[in-house]
Amino acid sequence: MAHGRKISVIGLGYVGLPVAVAFGTQGPVVGFDIDPVRIAELRAGRDRTREVEPAQLQAARIRFTADPEDLRQADFHIVAVPTPIDTARNPDLTPLLRASETVGARLKPGDIVVYESTVYPGATEEMCVPVLERHSKLVCGRDFTVGYSPERINPGDKEHTFTRIAKVVSGQDARTLDIVAAVYGSVVTGGIHRAPTIRTAEAAKVIENTQRDINIALMNELSLIFDRLGIDTQDVLAASRTKWNFLPFEPGLVGGHCIGVDPYYLTYKAQQVGYHPEVILAGRRTNDIMGSHVAAQTVKRMVRQGHPMQQSRVTVLGLTFKQDIPDLRNTRMVDVIRELESYSLSVQVHDPFADPDEAYAEYGIRLVPLEALAPARAVILGVPHKPYKEQGWALVQRLLGPGPSVVADVRGVLPKEHAPADCLYWRL
């Protein structure tokens, strides 16, 4: 490689694997993950996240390993592990700190460690560096250095991929920044932006998704208002979008590993320095209630159609947090299902992309094959997966039982004018 660095990637999930593959097209890369099952799958050429095609995996020169000692072969370590929140919605840095321990124990003088995981401003230098120093017995700034380059992976997006989007990079000193920029610049064609400090780059990452969260929260709140006024929100947005500077956000369920999580990293740090965020947390509260709202609106319409709760079945289409991907992390469709069950409804769930074993292990939800779905009084099209959209109303009508019915089309992908005469159709 032109930059002369030997690269390792720690964490081979939705973020780390595309990074490893991109660098692996240039030269040898050590791809490390603590999950031996994941390593075995990747060695066999299969990516369960569907972010990387088998041909790409085969072409990349990656040493997939669960042995941390293999990290000693590298001198430029990219950490791309999850940074979730705990049950109290505080940052959970456990995976990040454990990865730092693993890397730290194999650090050598001259090494550079770059973090891609989402964190609050200051976490790299305040939390990760002491762990690296303690486990390496080296001094940061003298023996090794660190940088931060926030991930911008959008699962399922084949256009805005790792190599095609602008990459923000930062380093603790000018020399490190130059090296980090050169390393990423060797594979990223979307441009390199040099942030002046690591804290700046960390802050840029959390506000990207916080901004989206707040904009979606506004649309969700408008949807709640318009629902009470008897106005179709999608019709309102269609009219508003004719103005040249109207932002095209839409209401929906906000889950996943980024938008529904990242704002809590920023609010946590803000509260640490004595500021209580109002707008950010208000947006989070609004988005967090939308799953229950979808369920409640479905139930109200079922009552209007004369369906008793204890004898009625509801089919939920879609469980993943967004369309056309298998990612179940922080999916808010679970809120819809739990709320429906609280009304003593019988709920059956189908998803063409989700792994049934993972769905049951994570949420206790048993996925039902499409052909095994029993006729239902209501269908909730929660995640607009491509197979659902392609079949449209034909699929939905096939899943409904005879007589009056209810269809909740969360994202509004079904043409409402084609709804059957005896069907109460509703959308956010």
CSV table of C-alpha atoms in Angstrom, one decimal:
chain,number,residue,atom,x,y,z
A,1,MET,CA,0.0,0.0,0.0
A,2,ALA,CA,1.2,3.5,-0.9
A,3,HIS,CA,0.8,4.7,2.7
A,4,GLY,CA,2.9,1.9,4.0
A,5,ARG,CA,0.7,0.9,6.9
A,6,LYS,CA,-0.4,-2.6,7.8
A,7,ILE,CA,-4.1,-2.5,8.7
A,8,SER,CA,-6.3,-4.4,11.1
A,9,VAL,CA,-10.0,-4.0,11.6
A,10,ILE,CA,-11.5,-4.9,15.0
A,11,GLY,CA,-15.2,-5.7,14.8
A,12,LEU,CA,-16.6,-7.2,11.5
A,13,GLY,CA,-20.2,-6.2,11.6
A,14,TYR,CA,-22.2,-3.7,9.5
A,15,VAL,CA,-19.4,-1.1,9.8
A,16,GLY,CA,-16.2,-3.1,10.1
A,17,LEU,CA,-16.6,-5.6,7.3
A,18,PRO,CA,-17.1,-3.1,4.5
A,19,VAL,CA,-14.0,-1.2,5.8
A,20,ALA,CA,-11.9,-4.4,5.9
A,21,VAL,CA,-13.1,-5.3,2.4
A,22,ALA,CA,-12.2,-1.9,1.0
A,23,PHE,CA,-8.7,-2.0,2.3
A,24,GLY,CA,-8.4,-5.7,1.5
A,25,THR,CA,-8.7,-4.9,-2.2
A,26,GLN,CA,-5.3,-3.0,-1.9
A,27,GLY,CA,-3.3,-5.4,0.3
A,28,PRO,CA,-3.4,-7.8,3.3
A,29,VAL,CA,-5.7,-6.9,6.2
A,30,VAL,CA,-6.3,-8.5,9.5
A,31,GLY,CA,-10.0,-8.8,10.2
A,32,PHE,CA,-10.6,-9.6,13.8
A,33,ASP,CA,-13.9,-10.4,15.6
A,34,ILE,CA,-14.5,-12.1,19.0
A,35,ASP,CA,-17.3,-14.2,17.5
A,36,PRO,CA,-15.9,-17.4,16.1
A,37,VAL,CA,-19.1,-18.2,14.3
A,38,ARG,CA,-18.9,-14.9,12.4
A,39,ILE,CA,-15.3,-15.6,11.5
A,40,ALA,CA,-16.2,-19.1,10.2
A,41,GLU,CA,-19.0,-17.6,8.0
A,42,LEU,CA,-16.7,-15.0,6.6
A,43,ARG,CA,-14.0,-17.5,5.8
A,44,ALA,CA,-16.7,-19.5,4.0
A,45,GLY,CA,-17.5,-16.4,2.0
A,46,ARG,CA,-20.9,-15.6,3.6
A,47,ASP,CA,-21.9,-12.3,5.1
A,48,ARG,CA,-25.1,-12.5,7.1
A,49,THR,CA,-25.5,-8.7,7.1
A,50,ARG,CA,-25.7,-8.7,3.3
A,51,GLU,CA,-23.6,-5.6,3.1
A,52,VAL,CA,-20.8,-7.4,1.2
A,53,GLU,CA,-21.3,-9.6,-1.8
A,54,PRO,CA,-19.6,-13.1,-1.9
A,55,ALA,CA,-17.5,-12.0,-4.9
A,56,GLN,CA,-16.2,-9.0,-2.9
A,57,LEU,CA,-15.3,-11.1,0.1
A,58,GLN,CA,-13.4,-13.6,-2.1
A,59,ALA,CA,-11.5,-10.8,-3.9
A,60,ALA,CA,-10.4,-9.0,-0.7
A,61,ARG,CA,-7.1,-10.1,1.0
A,62,ILE,CA,-8.4,-10.4,4.6
A,63,ARG,CA,-7.1,-12.8,7.3
A,64,PHE,CA,-10.3,-13.4,9.2
A,65,THR,CA,-9.4,-14.3,12.7
A,66,ALA,CA,-10.7,-14.6,16.3
A,67,ASP,CA,-7.2,-14.8,17.7
A,68,PRO,CA,-6.2,-11.4,19.1
A,69,GLU,CA,-2.5,-12.2,18.7
A,70,ASP,CA,-2.9,-11.8,15.0
A,71,LEU,CA,-3.3,-8.0,15.6
A,72,ARG,CA,0.4,-7.8,16.2
A,73,GLN,CA,0.9,-8.1,12.4
A,74,ALA,CA,-0.7,-4.7,12.0
A,75,ASP,CA,0.4,-1.1,12.9
A,76,PHE,CA,-2.8,0.8,12.0
A,77,HIS,CA,-5.8,-0.5,13.9
A,78,ILE,CA,-9.4,0.5,13.1
A,79,VAL,CA,-11.9,-0.2,15.9
A,80,ALA,CA,-15.4,-0.6,14.6
A,81,VAL,CA,-17.4,-2.2,17.4
A,82,PRO,CA,-21.0,-1.4,18.5
A,83,THR,CA,-21.7,1.4,21.0
A,84,PRO,CA,-25.2,0.7,22.3
A,85,ILE,CA,-27.1,2.2,25.2
A,86,ASP,CA,-28.1,0.4,28.4
A,87,THR,CA,-31.6,0.0,29.9
A,88,ALA,CA,-31.3,3.5,31.4
A,89,ARG,CA,-30.5,4.9,28.0
A,90,ASN,CA,-27.0,5.8,29.0
A,91,PRO,CA,-24.0,5.1,26.7
A,92,ASP,CA,-22.7,1.5,27.1
A,93,LEU,CA,-19.0,1.7,26.2
A,94,THR,CA,-18.3,-1.9,27.3
A,95,PRO,CA,-17.6,-3.3,23.8
A,96,LEU,CA,-15.4,-0.3,23.0
A,97,LEU,CA,-13.4,-0.6,26.2
A,98,ARG,CA,-13.0,-4.3,25.7
A,99,ALA,CA,-11.8,-3.8,22.2
A,100,SER,CA,-9.3,-1.2,23.5
A,101,GLU,CA,-8.0,-3.8,26.0
A,102,THR,CA,-7.6,-6.3,23.2
A,103,VAL,CA,-5.8,-3.9,20.9
A,104,GLY,CA,-3.8,-2.3,23.8
A,105,ALA,CA,-2.3,-5.7,24.8
A,106,ARG,CA,-0.8,-6.0,21.3
A,107,LEU,CA,0.3,-2.4,20.6
A,108,LYS,CA,3.8,-1.7,19.5
A,109,PRO,CA,5.7,1.6,19.4
A,110,GLY,CA,4.7,3.5,16.3
A,111,ASP,CA,1.2,2.0,16.1
A,112,ILE,CA,-1.9,4.1,15.4
A,113,VAL,CA,-5.3,3.3,16.7
A,114,VAL,CA,-8.3,4.9,14.9
A,115,TYR,CA,-11.8,4.6,16.4
A,116,GLU,CA,-14.9,4.6,14.1
A,117,SER,CA,-17.5,3.7,16.7
A,118,THR,CA,-20.0,6.4,17.7
A,119,VAL,CA,-19.1,8.1,21.0
A,120,TYR,CA,-19.7,11.3,22.8
A,121,PRO,CA,-17.2,14.1,22.4
A,122,GLY,CA,-14.1,13.3,24.5
A,123,ALA,CA,-14.6,9.6,24.8
A,124,THR,CA,-11.6,8.6,22.6
A,125,GLU,CA,-9.1,10.5,24.7
A,126,GLU,CA,-10.8,10.3,28.1
A,127,MET,CA,-11.9,6.7,28.1
A,128,CYS,CA,-10.1,4.7,25.4
A,129,VAL,CA,-6.6,6.1,25.6
A,130,PRO,CA,-6.1,5.2,29.3
A,131,VAL,CA,-7.1,1.6,28.5
A,132,LEU,CA,-4.7,1.4,25.6
A,133,GLU,CA,-1.9,2.8,27.8
A,134,ARG,CA,-2.7,0.5,30.7
A,135,HIS,CA,-2.7,-2.7,28.7
A,136,SER,CA,0.2,-1.8,26.4
A,137,LYS,CA,2.5,-0.2,29.0
A,138,LEU,CA,3.1,2.4,26.4
A,139,VAL,CA,2.6,6.2,26.5
A,140,CYS,CA,0.1,7.8,24.1
A,141,GLY,CA,1.6,10.6,22.1
A,142,ARG,CA,5.1,9.3,22.6
A,143,ASP,CA,4.9,5.6,21.7
A,144,PHE,CA,1.7,5.4,19.9
A,145,THR,CA,-1.1,7.8,18.8
A,146,VAL,CA,-4.8,7.7,18.2
A,147,GLY,CA,-7.3,9.2,15.7
A,148,TYR,CA,-11.1,9.2,15.2
A,149,SER,CA,-12.9,8.8,11.9
A,150,PRO,CA,-16.7,8.4,12.4
A,151,GLU,CA,-18.5,5.6,10.5
A,152,ARG,CA,-21.2,6.6,8.1
A,153,ILE,CA,-22.4,3.2,7.0
A,154,ASN,CA,-26.1,3.1,6.1
A,155,PRO,CA,-27.2,-0.5,6.1
A,156,GLY,CA,-28.8,-1.6,2.9
A,157,ASP,CA,-27.7,1.5,1.0
A,158,LYS,CA,-25.8,0.4,-2.1
A,159,GLU,CA,-25.2,4.0,-3.3
A,160,HIS,CA,-23.7,5.7,-0.2
A,161,THR,CA,-21.1,3.1,0.5
A,162,PHE,CA,-17.9,3.3,2.6
A,163,THR,CA,-15.7,4.3,-0.3
A,164,ARG,CA,-18.1,6.7,-2.0
A,165,ILE,CA,-19.0,9.0,0.8
A,166,ALA,CA,-16.9,11.8,2.3
A,167,LYS,CA,-14.8,10.6,5.2
A,168,VAL,CA,-14.2,12.8,8.3
A,169,VAL,CA,-10.8,12.1,9.8
A,170,SER,CA,-8.9,13.4,12.9
A,171,GLY,CA,-5.8,12.7,14.8
A,172,GLN,CA,-4.2,13.8,18.1
A,173,ASP,CA,-1.4,15.6,16.3
A,174,ALA,CA,-0.5,16.8,12.8
A,175,ARG,CA,1.6,13.8,11.9
A,176,THR,CA,-1.1,11.3,12.9
A,177,LEU,CA,-3.7,13.3,11.0
A,178,ASP,CA,-1.6,13.2,7.9
A,179,ILE,CA,-1.2,9.4,8.2
A,180,VAL,CA,-4.9,8.8,8.9
A,181,ALA,CA,-5.9,11.0,6.0
A,182,ALA,CA,-3.5,9.2,3.7
A,183,VAL,CA,-4.7,5.7,4.8
A,184,TYR,CA,-8.4,6.5,4.3
A,185,GLY,CA,-7.7,8.5,1.2
A,186,SER,CA,-6.2,5.5,-0.4
A,187,VAL,CA,-9.6,3.8,-0.7
A,188,VAL,CA,-12.2,6.6,-0.2
A,189,THR,CA,-13.2,8.4,-3.4
A,190,GLY,CA,-15.8,10.6,-1.8
A,191,GLY,CA,-13.3,13.0,-0.4
A,192,ILE,CA,-11.5,13.4,3.0
A,193,HIS,CA,-12.4,16.1,5.5
A,194,ARG,CA,-9.8,16.9,8.1
A,195,ALA,CA,-11.4,17.8,11.4
A,196,PRO,CA,-9.3,20.1,13.6
A,197,THR,CA,-9.6,17.8,16.7
A,198,ILE,CA,-10.7,14.4,17.7
A,199,ARG,CA,-13.5,15.9,19.8
A,200,THR,CA,-14.8,17.8,16.8
A,201,ALA,CA,-15.0,14.6,14.7
A,202,GLU,CA,-16.8,12.8,17.6
A,203,ALA,CA,-19.3,15.7,17.9
A,204,ALA,CA,-19.9,15.7,14.1
A,205,LYS,CA,-20.9,12.1,14.2
A,206,VAL,CA,-23.5,12.4,17.0
A,207,ILE,CA,-25.2,15.5,15.6
A,208,GLU,CA,-25.6,13.9,12.1
A,209,ASN,CA,-28.1,11.4,13.5
A,210,THR,CA,-29.4,13.7,16.2
A,211,GLN,CA,-30.5,16.1,13.4
A,212,ARG,CA,-32.3,13.3,11.6
A,213,ASP,CA,-33.9,12.1,14.8
A,214,ILE,CA,-35.3,15.6,15.5
A,215,ASN,CA,-36.6,16.1,12.0
A,216,ILE,CA,-38.4,12.7,12.0
A,217,ALA,CA,-39.8,13.6,15.5
A,218,LEU,CA,-41.3,16.7,14.1
A,219,MET,CA,-43.0,14.7,11.3
A,220,ASN,CA,-44.2,12.2,13.9
A,221,GLU,CA,-45.7,14.9,16.0
A,222,LEU,CA,-47.4,16.4,13.0
A,223,SER,CA,-48.8,13.0,12.3
A,224,LEU,CA,-50.2,12.7,15.8
A,225,ILE,CA,-51.9,16.2,15.4
A,226,PHE,CA,-53.2,15.5,11.9
A,227,ASP,CA,-54.6,12.1,13.0
A,228,ARG,CA,-56.8,13.9,15.6
A,229,LEU,CA,-57.9,16.4,13.0
A,230,GLY,CA,-58.9,13.7,10.6
A,231,ILE,CA,-56.3,14.8,8.0
A,232,ASP,CA,-54.1,12.4,6.0
A,233,THR,CA,-50.5,13.3,6.9
A,234,GLN,CA,-49.1,11.9,3.6
A,235,ASP,CA,-51.5,14.1,1.6
A,236,VAL,CA,-50.3,17.1,3.6
A,237,LEU,CA,-46.6,16.3,3.0
A,238,ALA,CA,-47.3,15.8,-0.7
A,239,ALA,CA,-48.6,19.3,-0.9
A,240,SER,CA,-45.8,20.8,1.2
A,241,ARG,CA,-43.1,19.2,-0.9
A,242,THR,CA,-44.1,21.4,-3.8
A,243,LYS,CA,-42.2,24.2,-2.0
A,244,TRP,CA,-38.6,24.3,-3.1
A,245,ASN,CA,-37.0,24.4,0.4
A,246,PHE,CA,-39.3,22.0,2.2
A,247,LEU,CA,-37.3,19.2,3.8
A,248,PRO,CA,-38.5,15.8,2.7
A,249,PHE,CA,-38.7,14.0,6.0
A,250,GLU,CA,-41.5,11.6,6.8
A,251,PRO,CA,-43.1,10.1,9.9
A,252,GLY,CA,-42.0,6.6,10.9
A,253,LEU,CA,-40.6,4.3,13.6
A,254,VAL,CA,-37.1,5.2,14.5
A,255,GLY,CA,-34.9,2.2,15.5
A,256,GLY,CA,-31.6,0.8,14.5
A,257,HIS,CA,-28.1,1.3,15.9
A,258,CYS,CA,-27.7,5.0,15.0
A,259,ILE,CA,-30.7,7.4,14.9
A,260,GLY,CA,-32.4,5.9,17.9
A,261,VAL,CA,-29.2,5.6,19.9
A,262,ASP,CA,-26.7,8.4,19.0
A,263,PRO,CA,-28.7,11.3,20.5
A,264,TYR,CA,-28.4,9.7,24.0
A,265,TYR,CA,-24.6,9.9,23.7
A,266,LEU,CA,-24.8,13.6,23.2
A,267,THR,CA,-27.4,14.3,25.9
A,268,TYR,CA,-25.4,12.2,28.3
A,269,LYS,CA,-22.3,14.3,27.8
A,270,ALA,CA,-24.3,17.5,27.9
A,271,GLN,CA,-25.8,16.6,31.3
A,272,GLN,CA,-22.3,15.8,32.5
A,273,VAL,CA,-21.2,19.4,31.8
A,274,GLY,CA,-24.3,20.9,33.4
A,275,TYR,CA,-26.7,21.4,30.5
A,276,HIS,CA,-30.1,19.6,30.2
A,277,PRO,CA,-31.0,19.3,26.5
A,278,GLU,CA,-34.7,20.1,25.9
A,279,VAL,CA,-35.2,19.8,22.1
A,280,ILE,CA,-33.1,16.6,21.6
A,281,LEU,CA,-34.8,14.7,24.5
A,282,ALA,CA,-38.3,15.9,23.4
A,283,GLY,CA,-37.6,14.5,20.0
A,284,ARG,CA,-36.6,11.2,21.5
A,285,ARG,CA,-39.7,11.0,23.6
A,286,THR,CA,-41.9,11.6,20.6
A,287,ASN,CA,-40.2,9.0,18.5
A,288,ASP,CA,-40.2,6.4,21.3
A,289,ILE,CA,-44.0,6.5,21.6
A,290,MET,CA,-44.8,5.9,17.9
A,291,GLY,CA,-44.8,2.1,18.1
A,292,SER,CA,-47.5,2.2,20.7
A,293,HIS,CA,-49.4,4.8,18.7
A,294,VAL,CA,-49.4,2.5,15.6
A,295,ALA,CA,-50.8,-0.4,17.7
A,296,ALA,CA,-53.4,1.8,19.4
A,297,GLN,CA,-54.7,3.2,16.1
A,298,THR,CA,-55.0,-0.3,14.7
A,299,VAL,CA,-57.0,-1.5,17.7
A,300,LYS,CA,-59.3,1.5,17.6
A,301,ARG,CA,-60.2,0.7,14.0
A,302,MET,CA,-60.7,-3.0,14.8
A,303,VAL,CA,-63.2,-2.0,17.4
A,304,ARG,CA,-65.0,0.2,14.9
A,305,GLN,CA,-65.1,-2.8,12.6
A,306,GLY,CA,-66.7,-4.9,15.3
A,307,HIS,CA,-63.8,-7.2,16.0
A,308,PRO,CA,-63.5,-8.5,19.6
A,309,MET,CA,-60.0,-8.4,21.0
A,310,GLN,CA,-59.7,-11.8,22.4
A,311,GLN,CA,-60.9,-13.5,19.3
A,312,SER,CA,-59.0,-11.5,16.7
A,313,ARG,CA,-55.7,-12.1,14.9
A,314,VAL,CA,-53.4,-9.4,13.6
A,315,THR,CA,-50.6,-10.1,11.1
A,316,VAL,CA,-47.5,-7.9,11.3
A,317,LEU,CA,-45.4,-7.7,8.2
A,318,GLY,CA,-41.8,-6.7,8.9
A,319,LEU,CA,-39.6,-6.9,12.0
A,320,THR,CA,-36.2,-5.5,11.1
A,321,PHE,CA,-35.5,-1.8,11.9
A,322,LYS,CA,-35.6,-0.8,8.2
A,323,GLN,CA,-36.5,-2.2,4.8
A,324,ASP,CA,-34.5,-4.8,2.9
A,325,ILE,CA,-31.9,-5.6,5.5
A,326,PRO,CA,-31.8,-8.4,8.2
A,327,ASP,CA,-30.7,-6.0,11.0
A,328,LEU,CA,-32.9,-6.4,14.1
A,329,ARG,CA,-31.0,-4.1,16.4
A,330,ASN,CA,-33.3,-1.7,18.4
A,331,THR,CA,-36.2,-2.3,16.0
A,332,ARG,CA,-39.3,-0.4,17.2
A,333,MET,CA,-41.6,-2.9,15.5
A,334,VAL,CA,-41.2,-4.8,18.8
A,335,ASP,CA,-43.1,-1.9,20.5
A,336,VAL,CA,-46.0,-2.4,18.0
A,337,ILE,CA,-46.2,-6.1,18.7
A,338,ARG,CA,-46.0,-5.8,22.5
A,339,GLU,CA,-48.7,-3.2,22.5
A,340,LEU,CA,-51.0,-5.4,20.4
A,341,GLU,CA,-50.4,-8.3,22.7
A,342,SER,CA,-51.4,-6.1,25.7
A,343,TYR,CA,-54.9,-5.9,24.2
A,344,SER,CA,-55.0,-9.8,24.2
A,345,LEU,CA,-54.8,-9.9,20.4
A,346,SER,CA,-53.3,-12.9,18.7
A,347,VAL,CA,-50.2,-11.6,16.8
A,348,GLN,CA,-48.3,-13.4,14.0
A,349,VAL,CA,-45.2,-11.9,12.5
A,350,HIS,CA,-43.5,-12.4,9.2
A,351,ASP,CA,-40.2,-11.0,7.8
A,352,PRO,CA,-38.5,-12.2,4.7
A,353,PHE,CA,-35.0,-10.9,5.7
A,354,ALA,CA,-34.8,-11.4,9.5
A,355,ASP,CA,-33.1,-14.5,10.9
A,356,PRO,CA,-35.8,-16.5,12.8
A,357,ASP,CA,-33.4,-17.8,15.5
A,358,GLU,CA,-32.1,-14.2,16.2
A,359,ALA,CA,-35.7,-12.9,16.4
A,360,TYR,CA,-36.6,-15.5,19.0
A,361,ALA,CA,-33.3,-15.2,20.9
A,362,GLU,CA,-33.4,-11.4,21.0
A,363,TYR,CA,-37.2,-10.7,21.4
A,364,GLY,CA,-38.9,-14.0,22.0
A,365,ILE,CA,-40.8,-13.5,18.7
A,366,ARG,CA,-41.4,-16.5,16.5
A,367,LEU,CA,-41.4,-15.6,12.8
A,368,VAL,CA,-44.1,-17.4,10.7
A,369,PRO,CA,-43.5,-18.4,7.1
A,370,LEU,CA,-45.7,-16.4,4.6
A,371,GLU,CA,-47.5,-19.5,3.5
A,372,ALA,CA,-48.3,-20.5,7.1
A,373,LEU,CA,-49.9,-17.2,8.1
A,374,ALA,CA,-53.6,-17.6,9.2
A,375,PRO,CA,-56.3,-15.2,7.9
A,376,ALA,CA,-56.3,-12.1,10.1
A,377,ARG,CA,-58.7,-9.3,11.0
A,378,ALA,CA,-56.0,-6.7,10.6
A,379,VAL,CA,-52.6,-6.4,8.8
A,380,ILE,CA,-49.9,-4.0,9.8
A,381,LEU,CA,-47.4,-3.4,7.0
A,382,GLY,CA,-44.7,-2.2,9.3
A,383,VAL,CA,-41.5,-2.5,7.3
A,384,PRO,CA,-41.8,-1.8,3.5
A,385,HIS,CA,-39.6,-4.6,2.4
A,386,LYS,CA,-39.3,-4.9,-1.4
A,387,PRO,CA,-41.2,-8.3,-1.6
A,388,TYR,CA,-44.2,-6.6,0.2
A,389,LYS,CA,-44.1,-3.5,-2.0
A,390,GLU,CA,-43.9,-5.6,-5.2
A,391,GLN,CA,-47.0,-7.7,-4.2
A,392,GLY,CA,-48.8,-4.7,-2.7
A,393,TRP,CA,-52.6,-5.0,-2.1
A,394,ALA,CA,-52.7,-8.4,-3.6
A,395,LEU,CA,-50.6,-9.8,-0.8
A,396,VAL,CA,-52.4,-7.8,1.9
A,397,GLN,CA,-55.9,-8.9,0.7
A,398,ARG,CA,-54.7,-12.5,0.6
A,399,LEU,CA,-53.7,-12.3,4.3
A,400,LEU,CA,-57.0,-10.8,5.4
A,401,GLY,CA,-60.0,-12.9,6.5
A,402,PRO,CA,-63.4,-12.4,5.0
A,403,GLY,CA,-65.5,-9.5,6.2
A,404,PRO,CA,-64.6,-6.0,7.5
A,405,SER,CA,-60.9,-5.5,8.0
A,406,VAL,CA,-58.2,-3.0,9.0
A,407,VAL,CA,-54.9,-2.3,7.3
A,408,ALA,CA,-52.3,-0.1,9.0
A,409,ASP,CA,-49.7,0.9,6.4
A,410,VAL,CA,-47.0,2.5,8.6
A,411,ARG,CA,-44.9,4.1,5.9
A,412,GLY,CA,-47.7,4.7,3.4
A,413,VAL,CA,-46.5,2.5,0.5
A,414,LEU,CA,-49.9,1.1,-0.5
A,415,PRO,CA,-52.0,3.3,-2.7
A,416,LYS,CA,-54.9,4.2,-0.4
A,417,GLU,CA,-57.3,4.5,-3.3
A,418,HIS,CA,-57.0,0.8,-4.0
A,419,ALA,CA,-58.1,-0.2,-0.5
A,420,PRO,CA,-61.1,-2.6,-0.4
A,421,ALA,CA,-64.5,-1.1,0.3
A,422,ASP,CA,-64.9,-3.0,3.6
A,423,CYS,CA,-61.3,-2.1,4.8
A,424,LEU,CA,-60.4,0.7,7.1
A,425,TYR,CA,-57.0,1.9,5.8
A,426,TRP,CA,-54.7,4.0,8.0
A,427,ARG,CA,-51.1,5.3,7.7
A,428,LEU,CA,-48.8,7.6,9.6
